[in-house]
Tab-separated table of C-alpha atoms and ligand atoms in Angstrom:
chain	number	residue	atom	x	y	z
A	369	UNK	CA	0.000	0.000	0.000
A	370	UNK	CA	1.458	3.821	-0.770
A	371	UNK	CA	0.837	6.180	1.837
A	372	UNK	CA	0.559	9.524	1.852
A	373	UNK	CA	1.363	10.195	-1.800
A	374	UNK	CA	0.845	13.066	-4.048
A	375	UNK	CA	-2.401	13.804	-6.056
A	376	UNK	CA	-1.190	13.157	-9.044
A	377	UNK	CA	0.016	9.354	-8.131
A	378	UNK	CA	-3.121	8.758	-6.436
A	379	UNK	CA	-5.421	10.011	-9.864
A	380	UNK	CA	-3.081	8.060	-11.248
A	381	UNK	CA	-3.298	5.056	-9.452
A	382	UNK	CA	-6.943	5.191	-9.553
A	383	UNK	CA	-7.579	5.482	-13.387
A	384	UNK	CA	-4.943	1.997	-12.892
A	385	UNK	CA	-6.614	0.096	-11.134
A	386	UNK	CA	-10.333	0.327	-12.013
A	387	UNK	CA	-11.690	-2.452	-13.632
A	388	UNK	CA	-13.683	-2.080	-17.157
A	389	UNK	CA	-17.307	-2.351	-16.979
A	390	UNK	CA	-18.833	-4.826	-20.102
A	391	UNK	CA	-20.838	-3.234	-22.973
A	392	UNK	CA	-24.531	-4.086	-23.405
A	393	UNK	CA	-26.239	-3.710	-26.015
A	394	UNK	CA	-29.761	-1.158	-25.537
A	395	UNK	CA	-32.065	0.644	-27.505
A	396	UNK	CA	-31.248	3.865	-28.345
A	397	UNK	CA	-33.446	5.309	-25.976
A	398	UNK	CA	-31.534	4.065	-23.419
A	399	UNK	CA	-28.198	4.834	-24.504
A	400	UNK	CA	-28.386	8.731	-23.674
A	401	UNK	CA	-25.430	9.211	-21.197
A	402	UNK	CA	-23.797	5.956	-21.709
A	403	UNK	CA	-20.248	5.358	-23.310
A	404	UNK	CA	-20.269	3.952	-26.790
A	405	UNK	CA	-18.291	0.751	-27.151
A	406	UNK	CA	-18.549	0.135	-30.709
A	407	UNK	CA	-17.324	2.320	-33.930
A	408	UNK	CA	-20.632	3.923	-35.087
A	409	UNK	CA	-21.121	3.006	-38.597
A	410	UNK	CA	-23.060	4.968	-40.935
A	411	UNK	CA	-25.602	3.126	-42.640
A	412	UNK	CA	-25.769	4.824	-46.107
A	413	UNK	CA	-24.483	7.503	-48.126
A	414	UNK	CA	-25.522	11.055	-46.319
A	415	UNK	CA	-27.445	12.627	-47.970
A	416	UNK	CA	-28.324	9.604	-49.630
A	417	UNK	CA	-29.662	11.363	-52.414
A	418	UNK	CA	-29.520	14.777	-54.354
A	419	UNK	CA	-31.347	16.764	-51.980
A	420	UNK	CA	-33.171	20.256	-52.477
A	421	UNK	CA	-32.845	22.710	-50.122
A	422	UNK	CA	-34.911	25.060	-50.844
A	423	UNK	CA	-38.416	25.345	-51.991
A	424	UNK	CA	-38.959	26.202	-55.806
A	425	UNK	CA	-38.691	24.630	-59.032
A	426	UNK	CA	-36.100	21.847	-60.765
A	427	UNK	CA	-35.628	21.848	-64.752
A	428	UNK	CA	-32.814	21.394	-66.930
A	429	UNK	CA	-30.182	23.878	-66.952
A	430	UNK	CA	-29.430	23.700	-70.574
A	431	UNK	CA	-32.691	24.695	-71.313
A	432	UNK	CA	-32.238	27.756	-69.026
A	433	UNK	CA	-28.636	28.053	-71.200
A	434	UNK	CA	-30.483	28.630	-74.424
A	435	UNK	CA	-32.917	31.171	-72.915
A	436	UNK	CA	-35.483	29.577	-72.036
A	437	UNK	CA	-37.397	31.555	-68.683
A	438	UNK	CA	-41.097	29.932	-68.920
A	439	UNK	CA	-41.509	26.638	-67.670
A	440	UNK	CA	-44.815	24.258	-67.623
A	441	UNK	CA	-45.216	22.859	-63.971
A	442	UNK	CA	-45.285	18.974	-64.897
A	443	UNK	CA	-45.420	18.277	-61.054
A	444	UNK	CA	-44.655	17.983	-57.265
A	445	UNK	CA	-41.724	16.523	-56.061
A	446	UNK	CA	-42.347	16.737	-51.961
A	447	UNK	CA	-39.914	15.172	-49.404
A	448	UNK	CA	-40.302	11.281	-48.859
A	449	UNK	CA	-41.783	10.470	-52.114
A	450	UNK	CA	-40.272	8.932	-54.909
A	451	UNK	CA	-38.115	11.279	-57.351
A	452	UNK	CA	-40.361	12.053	-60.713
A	453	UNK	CA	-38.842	11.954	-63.967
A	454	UNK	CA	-38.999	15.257	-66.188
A	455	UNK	CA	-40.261	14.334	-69.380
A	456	UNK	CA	-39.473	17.337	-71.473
A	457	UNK	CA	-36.921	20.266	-71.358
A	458	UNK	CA	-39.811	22.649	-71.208
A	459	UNK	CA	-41.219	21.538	-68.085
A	460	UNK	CA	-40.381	22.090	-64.229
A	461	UNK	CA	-41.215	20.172	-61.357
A	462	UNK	CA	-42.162	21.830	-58.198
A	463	UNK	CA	-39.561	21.029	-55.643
A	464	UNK	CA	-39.577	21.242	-51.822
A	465	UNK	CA	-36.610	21.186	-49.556
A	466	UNK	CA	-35.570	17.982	-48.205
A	467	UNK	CA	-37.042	16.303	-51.717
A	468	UNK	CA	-34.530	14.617	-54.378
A	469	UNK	CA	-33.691	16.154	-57.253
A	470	UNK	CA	-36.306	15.158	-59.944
A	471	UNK	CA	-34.653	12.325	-62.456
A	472	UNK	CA	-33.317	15.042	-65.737
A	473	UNK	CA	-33.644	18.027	-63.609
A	474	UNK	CA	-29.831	19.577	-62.864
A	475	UNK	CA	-31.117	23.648	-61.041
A	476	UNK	CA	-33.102	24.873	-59.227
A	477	UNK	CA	-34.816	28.007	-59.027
A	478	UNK	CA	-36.555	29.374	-55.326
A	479	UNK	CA	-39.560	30.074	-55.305
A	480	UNK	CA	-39.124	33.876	-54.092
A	481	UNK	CA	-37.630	33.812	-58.178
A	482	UNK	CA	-40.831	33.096	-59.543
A	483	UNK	CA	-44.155	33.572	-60.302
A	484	UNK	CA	-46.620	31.608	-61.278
A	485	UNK	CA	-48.946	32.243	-64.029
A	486	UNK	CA	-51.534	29.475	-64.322
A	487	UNK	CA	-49.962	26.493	-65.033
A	488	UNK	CA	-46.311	27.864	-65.585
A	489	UNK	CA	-43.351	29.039	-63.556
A	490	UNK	CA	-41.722	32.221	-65.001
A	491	UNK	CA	-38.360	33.480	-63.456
A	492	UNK	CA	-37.982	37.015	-62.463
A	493	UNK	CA	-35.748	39.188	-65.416
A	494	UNK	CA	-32.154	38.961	-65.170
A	495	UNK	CA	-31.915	36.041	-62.272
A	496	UNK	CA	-29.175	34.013	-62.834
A	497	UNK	CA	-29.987	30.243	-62.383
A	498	UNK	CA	-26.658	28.333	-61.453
A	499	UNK	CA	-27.067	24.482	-61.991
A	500	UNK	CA	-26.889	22.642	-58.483
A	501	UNK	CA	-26.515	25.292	-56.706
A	502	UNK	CA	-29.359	24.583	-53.840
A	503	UNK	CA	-28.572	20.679	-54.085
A	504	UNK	CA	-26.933	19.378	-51.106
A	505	UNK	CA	-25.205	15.774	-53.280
A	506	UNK	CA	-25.414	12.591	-52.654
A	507	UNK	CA	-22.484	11.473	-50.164
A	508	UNK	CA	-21.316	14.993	-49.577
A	509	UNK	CA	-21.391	14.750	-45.771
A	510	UNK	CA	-20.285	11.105	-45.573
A	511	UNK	CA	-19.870	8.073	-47.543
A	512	UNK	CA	-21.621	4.660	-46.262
A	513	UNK	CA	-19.408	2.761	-44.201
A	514	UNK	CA	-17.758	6.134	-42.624
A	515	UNK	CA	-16.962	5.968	-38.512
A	516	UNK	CA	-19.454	8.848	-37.512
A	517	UNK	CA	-18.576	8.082	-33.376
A	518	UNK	CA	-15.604	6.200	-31.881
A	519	UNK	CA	-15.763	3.755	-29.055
A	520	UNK	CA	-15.694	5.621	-25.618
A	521	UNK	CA	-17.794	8.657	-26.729
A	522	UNK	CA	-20.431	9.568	-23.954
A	523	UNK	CA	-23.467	10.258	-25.945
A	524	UNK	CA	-25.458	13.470	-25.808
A	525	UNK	CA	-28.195	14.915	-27.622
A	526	UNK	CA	-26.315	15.288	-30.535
A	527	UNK	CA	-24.664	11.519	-30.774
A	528	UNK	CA	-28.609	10.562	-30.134
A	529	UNK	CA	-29.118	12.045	-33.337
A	530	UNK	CA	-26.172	10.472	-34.797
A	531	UNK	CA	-26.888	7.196	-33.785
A	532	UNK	CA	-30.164	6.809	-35.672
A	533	UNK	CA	-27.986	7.586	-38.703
A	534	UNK	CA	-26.049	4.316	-37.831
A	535	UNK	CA	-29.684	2.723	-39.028
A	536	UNK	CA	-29.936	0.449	-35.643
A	537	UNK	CA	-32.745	0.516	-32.892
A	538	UNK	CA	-29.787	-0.733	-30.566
A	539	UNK	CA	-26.276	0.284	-29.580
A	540	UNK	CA	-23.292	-1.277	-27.490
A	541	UNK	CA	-22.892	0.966	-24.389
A	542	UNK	CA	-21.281	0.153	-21.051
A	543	UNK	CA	-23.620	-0.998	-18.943
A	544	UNK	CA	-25.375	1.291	-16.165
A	545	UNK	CA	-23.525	1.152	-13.159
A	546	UNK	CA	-24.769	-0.003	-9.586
A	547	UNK	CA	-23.070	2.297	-6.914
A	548	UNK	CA	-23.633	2.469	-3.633
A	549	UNK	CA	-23.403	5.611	-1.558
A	550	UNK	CA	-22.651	4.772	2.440
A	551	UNK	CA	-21.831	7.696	5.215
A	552	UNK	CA	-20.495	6.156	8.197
A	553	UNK	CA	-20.990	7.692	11.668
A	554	UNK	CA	-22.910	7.397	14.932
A	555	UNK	CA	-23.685	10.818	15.206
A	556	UNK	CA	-25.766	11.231	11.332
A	557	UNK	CA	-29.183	11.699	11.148
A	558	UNK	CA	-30.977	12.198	8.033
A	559	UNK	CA	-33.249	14.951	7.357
A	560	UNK	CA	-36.909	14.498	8.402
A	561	UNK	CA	-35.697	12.421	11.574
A	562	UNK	CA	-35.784	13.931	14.737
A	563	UNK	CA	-32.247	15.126	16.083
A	564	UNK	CA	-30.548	15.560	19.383
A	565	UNK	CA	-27.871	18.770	20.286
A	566	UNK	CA	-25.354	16.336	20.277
A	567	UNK	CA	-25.989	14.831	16.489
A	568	UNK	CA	-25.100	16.155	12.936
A	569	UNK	CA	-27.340	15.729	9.725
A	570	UNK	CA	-26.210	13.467	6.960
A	571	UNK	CA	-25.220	15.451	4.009
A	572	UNK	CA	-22.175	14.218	2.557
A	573	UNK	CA	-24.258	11.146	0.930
A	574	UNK	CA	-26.866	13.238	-0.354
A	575	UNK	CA	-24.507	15.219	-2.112
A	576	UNK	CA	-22.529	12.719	-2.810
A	577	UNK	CA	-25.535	10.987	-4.567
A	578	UNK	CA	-26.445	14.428	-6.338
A	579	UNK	CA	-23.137	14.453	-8.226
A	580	UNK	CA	-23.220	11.282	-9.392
A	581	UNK	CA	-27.131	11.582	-10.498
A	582	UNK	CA	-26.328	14.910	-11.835
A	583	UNK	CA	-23.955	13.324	-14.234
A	584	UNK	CA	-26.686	10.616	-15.142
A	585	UNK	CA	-25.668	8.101	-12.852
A	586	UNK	CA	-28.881	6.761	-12.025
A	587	UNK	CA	-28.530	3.650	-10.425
A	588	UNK	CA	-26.895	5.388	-6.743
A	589	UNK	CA	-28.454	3.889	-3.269
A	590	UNK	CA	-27.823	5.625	-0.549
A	591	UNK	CA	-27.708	4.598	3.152
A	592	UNK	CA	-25.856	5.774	6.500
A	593	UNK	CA	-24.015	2.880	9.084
A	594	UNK	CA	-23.201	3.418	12.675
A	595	UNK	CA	-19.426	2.833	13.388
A	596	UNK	CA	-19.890	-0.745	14.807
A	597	UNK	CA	-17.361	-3.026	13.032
A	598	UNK	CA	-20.077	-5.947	13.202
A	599	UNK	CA	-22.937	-3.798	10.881
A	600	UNK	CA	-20.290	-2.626	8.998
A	601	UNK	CA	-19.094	-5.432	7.763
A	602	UNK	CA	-22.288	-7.124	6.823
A	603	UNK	CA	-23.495	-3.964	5.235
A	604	UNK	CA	-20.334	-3.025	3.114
A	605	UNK	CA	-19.507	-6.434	2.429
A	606	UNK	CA	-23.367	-7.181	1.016
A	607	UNK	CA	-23.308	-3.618	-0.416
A	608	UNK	CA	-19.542	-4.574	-2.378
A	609	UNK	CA	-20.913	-7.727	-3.730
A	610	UNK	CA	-24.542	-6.437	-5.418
A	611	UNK	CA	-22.778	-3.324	-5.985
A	612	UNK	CA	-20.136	-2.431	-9.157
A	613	UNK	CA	-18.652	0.425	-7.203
A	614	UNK	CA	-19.127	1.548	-3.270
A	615	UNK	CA	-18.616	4.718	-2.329
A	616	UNK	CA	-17.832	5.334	1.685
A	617	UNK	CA	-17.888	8.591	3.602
A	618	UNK	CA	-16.331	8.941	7.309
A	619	UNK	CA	-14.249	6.788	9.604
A	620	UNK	CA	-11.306	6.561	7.869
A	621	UNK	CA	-8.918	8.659	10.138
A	622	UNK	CA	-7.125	7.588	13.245
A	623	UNK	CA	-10.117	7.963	15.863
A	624	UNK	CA	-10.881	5.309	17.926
A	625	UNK	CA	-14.214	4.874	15.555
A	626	UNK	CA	-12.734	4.740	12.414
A	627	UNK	CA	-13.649	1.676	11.589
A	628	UNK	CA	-13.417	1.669	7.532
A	629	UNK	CA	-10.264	0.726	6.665
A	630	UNK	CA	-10.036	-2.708	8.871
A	631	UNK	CA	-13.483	-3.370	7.872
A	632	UNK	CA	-12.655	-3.416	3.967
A	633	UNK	CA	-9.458	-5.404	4.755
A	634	UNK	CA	-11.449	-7.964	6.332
A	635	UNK	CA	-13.684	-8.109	3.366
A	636	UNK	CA	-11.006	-8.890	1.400
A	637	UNK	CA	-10.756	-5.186	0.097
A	638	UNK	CA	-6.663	-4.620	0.108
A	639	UNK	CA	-5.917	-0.723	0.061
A	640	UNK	CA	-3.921	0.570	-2.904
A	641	UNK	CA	-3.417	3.839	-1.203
A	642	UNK	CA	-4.599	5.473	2.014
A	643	UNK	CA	-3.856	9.889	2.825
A	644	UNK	CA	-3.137	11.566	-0.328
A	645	UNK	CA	-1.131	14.552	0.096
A	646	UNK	CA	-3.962	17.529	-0.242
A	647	UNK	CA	-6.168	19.405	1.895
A	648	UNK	CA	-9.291	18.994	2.098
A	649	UNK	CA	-9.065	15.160	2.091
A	650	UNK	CA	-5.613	13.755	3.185
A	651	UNK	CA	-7.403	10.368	4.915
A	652	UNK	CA	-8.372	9.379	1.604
A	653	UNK	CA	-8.403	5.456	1.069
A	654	UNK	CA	-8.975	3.675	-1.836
A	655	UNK	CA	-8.839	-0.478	-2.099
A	656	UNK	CA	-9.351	-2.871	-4.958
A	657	UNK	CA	-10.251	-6.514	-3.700
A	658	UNK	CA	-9.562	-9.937	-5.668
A	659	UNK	CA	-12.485	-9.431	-8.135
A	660	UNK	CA	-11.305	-6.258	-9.019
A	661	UNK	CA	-14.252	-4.155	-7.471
A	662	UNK	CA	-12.824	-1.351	-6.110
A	663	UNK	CA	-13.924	0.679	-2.764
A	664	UNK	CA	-13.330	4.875	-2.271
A	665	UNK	CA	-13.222	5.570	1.361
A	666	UNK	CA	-13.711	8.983	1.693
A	667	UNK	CA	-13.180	11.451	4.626
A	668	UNK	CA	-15.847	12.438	6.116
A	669	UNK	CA	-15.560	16.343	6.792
A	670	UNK	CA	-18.258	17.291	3.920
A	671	UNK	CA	-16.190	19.218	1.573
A	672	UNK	CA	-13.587	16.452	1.949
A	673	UNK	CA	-16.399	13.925	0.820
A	674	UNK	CA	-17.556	15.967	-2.049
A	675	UNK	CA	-14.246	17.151	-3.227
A	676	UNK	CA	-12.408	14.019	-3.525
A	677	UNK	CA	-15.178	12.360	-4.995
A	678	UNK	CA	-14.574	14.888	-8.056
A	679	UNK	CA	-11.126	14.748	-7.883
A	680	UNK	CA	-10.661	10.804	-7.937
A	681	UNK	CA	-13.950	8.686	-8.176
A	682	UNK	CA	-15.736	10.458	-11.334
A	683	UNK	CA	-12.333	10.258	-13.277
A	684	UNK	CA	-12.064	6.349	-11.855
A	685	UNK	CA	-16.210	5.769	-13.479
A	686	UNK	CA	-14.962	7.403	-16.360
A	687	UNK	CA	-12.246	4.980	-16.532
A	688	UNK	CA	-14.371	1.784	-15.710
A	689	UNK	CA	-16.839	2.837	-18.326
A	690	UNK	CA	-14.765	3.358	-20.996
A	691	UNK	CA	-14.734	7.355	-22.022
A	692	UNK	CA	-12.291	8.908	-23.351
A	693	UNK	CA	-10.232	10.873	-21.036
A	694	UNK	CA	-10.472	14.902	-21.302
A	695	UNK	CA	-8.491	17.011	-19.515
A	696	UNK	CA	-10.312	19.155	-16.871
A	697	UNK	CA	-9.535	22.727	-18.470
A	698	UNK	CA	-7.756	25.782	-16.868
A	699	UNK	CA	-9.049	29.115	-15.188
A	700	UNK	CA	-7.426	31.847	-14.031
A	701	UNK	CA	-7.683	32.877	-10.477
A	702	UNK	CA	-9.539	36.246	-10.128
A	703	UNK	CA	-7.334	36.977	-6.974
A	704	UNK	CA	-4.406	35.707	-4.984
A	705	UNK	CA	-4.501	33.191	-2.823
A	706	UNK	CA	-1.949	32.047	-0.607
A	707	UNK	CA	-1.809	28.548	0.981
A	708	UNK	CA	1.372	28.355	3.585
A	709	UNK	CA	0.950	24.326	3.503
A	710	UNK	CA	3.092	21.701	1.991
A	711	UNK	CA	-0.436	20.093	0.080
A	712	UNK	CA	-2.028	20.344	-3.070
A	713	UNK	CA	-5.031	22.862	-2.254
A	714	UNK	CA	-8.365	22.401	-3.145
A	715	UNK	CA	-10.230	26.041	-3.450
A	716	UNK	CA	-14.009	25.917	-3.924
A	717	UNK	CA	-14.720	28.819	-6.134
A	718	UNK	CA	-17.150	30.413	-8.195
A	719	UNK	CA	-16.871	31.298	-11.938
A	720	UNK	CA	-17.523	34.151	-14.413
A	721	UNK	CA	-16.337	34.784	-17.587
A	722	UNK	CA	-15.571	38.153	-18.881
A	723	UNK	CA	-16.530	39.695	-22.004
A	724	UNK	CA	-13.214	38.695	-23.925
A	725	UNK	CA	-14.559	34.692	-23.232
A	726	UNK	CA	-12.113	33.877	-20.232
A	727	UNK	CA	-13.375	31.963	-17.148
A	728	UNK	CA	-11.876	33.175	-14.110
A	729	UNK	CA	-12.260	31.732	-10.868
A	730	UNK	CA	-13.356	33.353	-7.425
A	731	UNK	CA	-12.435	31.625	-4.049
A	732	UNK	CA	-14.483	31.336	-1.759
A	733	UNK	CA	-13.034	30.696	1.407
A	734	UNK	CA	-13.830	28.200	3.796
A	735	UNK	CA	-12.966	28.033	7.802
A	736	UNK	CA	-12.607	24.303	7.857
A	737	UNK	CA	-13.250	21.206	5.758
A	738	UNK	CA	-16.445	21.101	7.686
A	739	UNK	CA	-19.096	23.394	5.999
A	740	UNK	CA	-21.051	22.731	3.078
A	741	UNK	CA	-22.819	26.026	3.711
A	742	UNK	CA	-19.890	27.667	2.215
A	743	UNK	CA	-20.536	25.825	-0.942
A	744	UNK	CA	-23.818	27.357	-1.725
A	745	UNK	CA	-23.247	29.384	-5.365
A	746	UNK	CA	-19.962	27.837	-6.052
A	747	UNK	CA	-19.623	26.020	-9.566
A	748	UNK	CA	-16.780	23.613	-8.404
A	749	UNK	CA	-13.144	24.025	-6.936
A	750	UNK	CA	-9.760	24.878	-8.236
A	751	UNK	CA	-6.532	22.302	-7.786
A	752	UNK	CA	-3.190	24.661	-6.460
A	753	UNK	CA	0.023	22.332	-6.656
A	754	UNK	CA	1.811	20.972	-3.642
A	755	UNK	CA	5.200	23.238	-3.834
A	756	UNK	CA	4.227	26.621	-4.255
A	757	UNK	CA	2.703	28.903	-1.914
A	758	UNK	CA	1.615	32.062	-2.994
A	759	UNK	CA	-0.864	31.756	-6.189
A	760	UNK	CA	-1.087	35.213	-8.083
A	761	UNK	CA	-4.153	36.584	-9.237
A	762	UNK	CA	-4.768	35.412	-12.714
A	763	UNK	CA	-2.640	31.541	-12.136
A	764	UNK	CA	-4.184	29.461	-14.646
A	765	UNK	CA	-5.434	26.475	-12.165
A	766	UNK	CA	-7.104	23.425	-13.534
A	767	UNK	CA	-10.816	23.616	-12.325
A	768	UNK	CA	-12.990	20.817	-11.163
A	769	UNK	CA	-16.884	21.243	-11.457
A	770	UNK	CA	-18.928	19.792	-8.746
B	1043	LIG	P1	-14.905	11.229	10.165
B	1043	LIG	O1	-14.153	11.171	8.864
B	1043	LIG	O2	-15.822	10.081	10.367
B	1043	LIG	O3	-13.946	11.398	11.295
B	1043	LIG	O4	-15.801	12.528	10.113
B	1043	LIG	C1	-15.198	13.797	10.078
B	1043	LIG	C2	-16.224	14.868	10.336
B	1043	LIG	O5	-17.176	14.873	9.299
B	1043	LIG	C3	-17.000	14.707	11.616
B	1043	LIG	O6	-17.185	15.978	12.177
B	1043	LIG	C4	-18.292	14.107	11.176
B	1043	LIG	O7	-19.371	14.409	12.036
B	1043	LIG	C5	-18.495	14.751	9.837
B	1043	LIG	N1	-19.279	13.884	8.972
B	1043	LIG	C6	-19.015	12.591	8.708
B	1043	LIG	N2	-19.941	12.062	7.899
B	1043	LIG	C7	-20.830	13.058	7.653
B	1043	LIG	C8	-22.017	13.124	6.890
B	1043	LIG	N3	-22.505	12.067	6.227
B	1043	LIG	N4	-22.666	14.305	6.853
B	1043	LIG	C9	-22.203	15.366	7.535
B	1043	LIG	N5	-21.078	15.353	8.255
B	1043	LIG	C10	-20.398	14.217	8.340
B	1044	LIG	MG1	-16.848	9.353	11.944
């Protein structure tokens, strides 16, 4: 086991040790914030056809070359039906956008160009009708066969829409994770239960269950355990077995209570790495047992919970589901901050972004590790390396929502 190691070996230790979590394959409506694990194949040439875009007419340009200005409308050539054939160089067809180009028709002319008299289309004097200009061709956007998403894209509205171009109801996705949220502590009462002076409301699992939901997570059970190594370990060892990943809060310090860590090495849970250099969070502990299911023990001072479950576990689902890695991006402190400690700082702050487009990032400033309450109206919190001490108004710090 490493002890007390640096941030940066224990994200990276982490992201090495998760397991992968098997594809599935779902319908499509299922698939919206899963992982793709397959190449996403397009079905067909796109557009698959010469496509109008625009409302109007289609003829022949050559007949347009020689003159020609007064067409017969022969037809209508909507979207979804069948292209018609022109059958002579003095006729149109109507045209509406989205339809294919009519069979012998090569321009198109909108229909804010003409006017109709009776049967016939007559161009307004001195438009210049360019052949295929308001045809979108066939294949221009992509060829049949073409990789329109790559394995380990998490899929949004937009890759939604993609996938139906792929042509199937059903798509291979990592499968939806069971996790399992557990705060540990005799004093924790959940809302709506009555409360003595001498206990403290659960929050760290209902926010810890928030962040994970709010990033579509929706399999998350949450539950709290009193620090008695007997319900412990039948709870967290049932809880580790139905579960794909368990997420602890509390009792992983050196009180007399802290029951965590002996409790997952009993279960057969063997710690990769417990304290991580950093504050909030140095107790952290993470363990991997035999089957490769891993366990995050997290401290249990509330911004400790929260912050290190940004920092380390979504990265580590990320992992175990397959996405592709992106790094967090950078924002520049809107004022100086100086941290005297030998630990990477965590700095809840609060964006804006100015008129020139750059993000910068306002600390908020907490008394302890202990208080949510300073939380309220921050976006997320800002990493400051272990080594330096005084942080300048405007350092570019890598920024972590929550
Ligand atoms: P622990 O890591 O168990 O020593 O807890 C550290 C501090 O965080 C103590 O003051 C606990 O009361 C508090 N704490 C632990 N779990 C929670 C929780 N679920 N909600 C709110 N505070 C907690
Ligand atoms: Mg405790």
């Amino acid at each position: 086991m490493r002890q007390r190691i640096d941030v940066e070996e224990a994200a990276a230790l982490v992201l090495a040790t998760m397991p992968r979590w098997e594809p599935v394959r779902v319908p499509l409506a299922a698939a919206l914030g899963a992982v793709l694990r397959e190449p996403l194949v397009a079905e067909r040439d796109q557009p698959p056809f010469d496509r109008v875009t625009m409302d109007g007419i289609a003829f022949a340009g050559a007949a347009f070359a020689t003159g020609q200005r007064r067409f017969r409308v022969a037809g209508t050539q909507g979207a979804g039906s069948a292209p018609l054939a022109l059958a002579s160089a003095a006729d149109c067809i109507e045209v509406m956008t989205g339809c294919v180009l009519p069979t012998g028709t090569d321009t198109v002319v909108p229909v804010e160009r003409i006017r109709r008299e009776g049967d016939t289309a007559v161009i307004e004097d001195g438009y210049q009708a360019v052949p295929r200009q308001f045809v979108h061709p066939l294949g221009s956007d992509h060829r049949q066969g073409a990789v329109l998403l790559d394995p380990g894209t998490r899929i949004g509205p937009a890759e939604m829409a993609i996938l139906t171009i792929g042509g199937s109801a059903e798509v291979a996705v990592t499968r939806r994770p069971r996790i399992a949220v557990i705060s540990t502590g005799d004093e924790l009462i959940d809302a709506g239960q009555p409360i003595a002076s001498y206990q403290i409301r659960s929050s760290n699992d209902r926010a810890l269950e928030a962040a994970l939901r709010r990033r579509g997570y929706a399999d998350v059970s949450r539950c709290t355990l009193r620090d008695d190594p007997a319900q412990l370990c039948a709870e967290i060892g049932r809880l580790h077995r139905d579960s794909d990943l368990v997420i602890l809060s509390g009792g992983v310090s050196m009180g007399q209570f802290d029951h965590v860590p002996a409790t997952l090495t009993q279960l057969g849970v063997e710690p990769v790495f417990h304290k991580v250099l950093q504050r909030p969070g140095l107790p952290l502990w993470f363990g991997r047992s035999a089957g490769g299911k891993v366990v995050f023990a997290l401290p249990g001072n509330p911004i400790s919970s929260l912050v290190c479950l940004v920092r380390y576990v979504l990265p580590g689902i990320d992992a175990a589901l397959g996405a592709a890695a992106r790094p967090m991006p950078r924002v520049r402190l809107a004022q100086a901050v100086e941290f005297r400690t030998d630990l990477t700082a965590f700095i809840p702050v609060t964006l804006a972004w100015s008129e020139a487009g750059e993000a910068s990032a306002r600390p908020k400033l907490t008394n302890t590790s202990g208080d949510f309450v300073a939380l309220g109206g921050t976006d997320g919190f800002v990493e400051l390396p272990r080594g330096q001490h005084l942080f300048p108004a405007g350092f570019p710090a890598r920024f972590y929502a929550w």
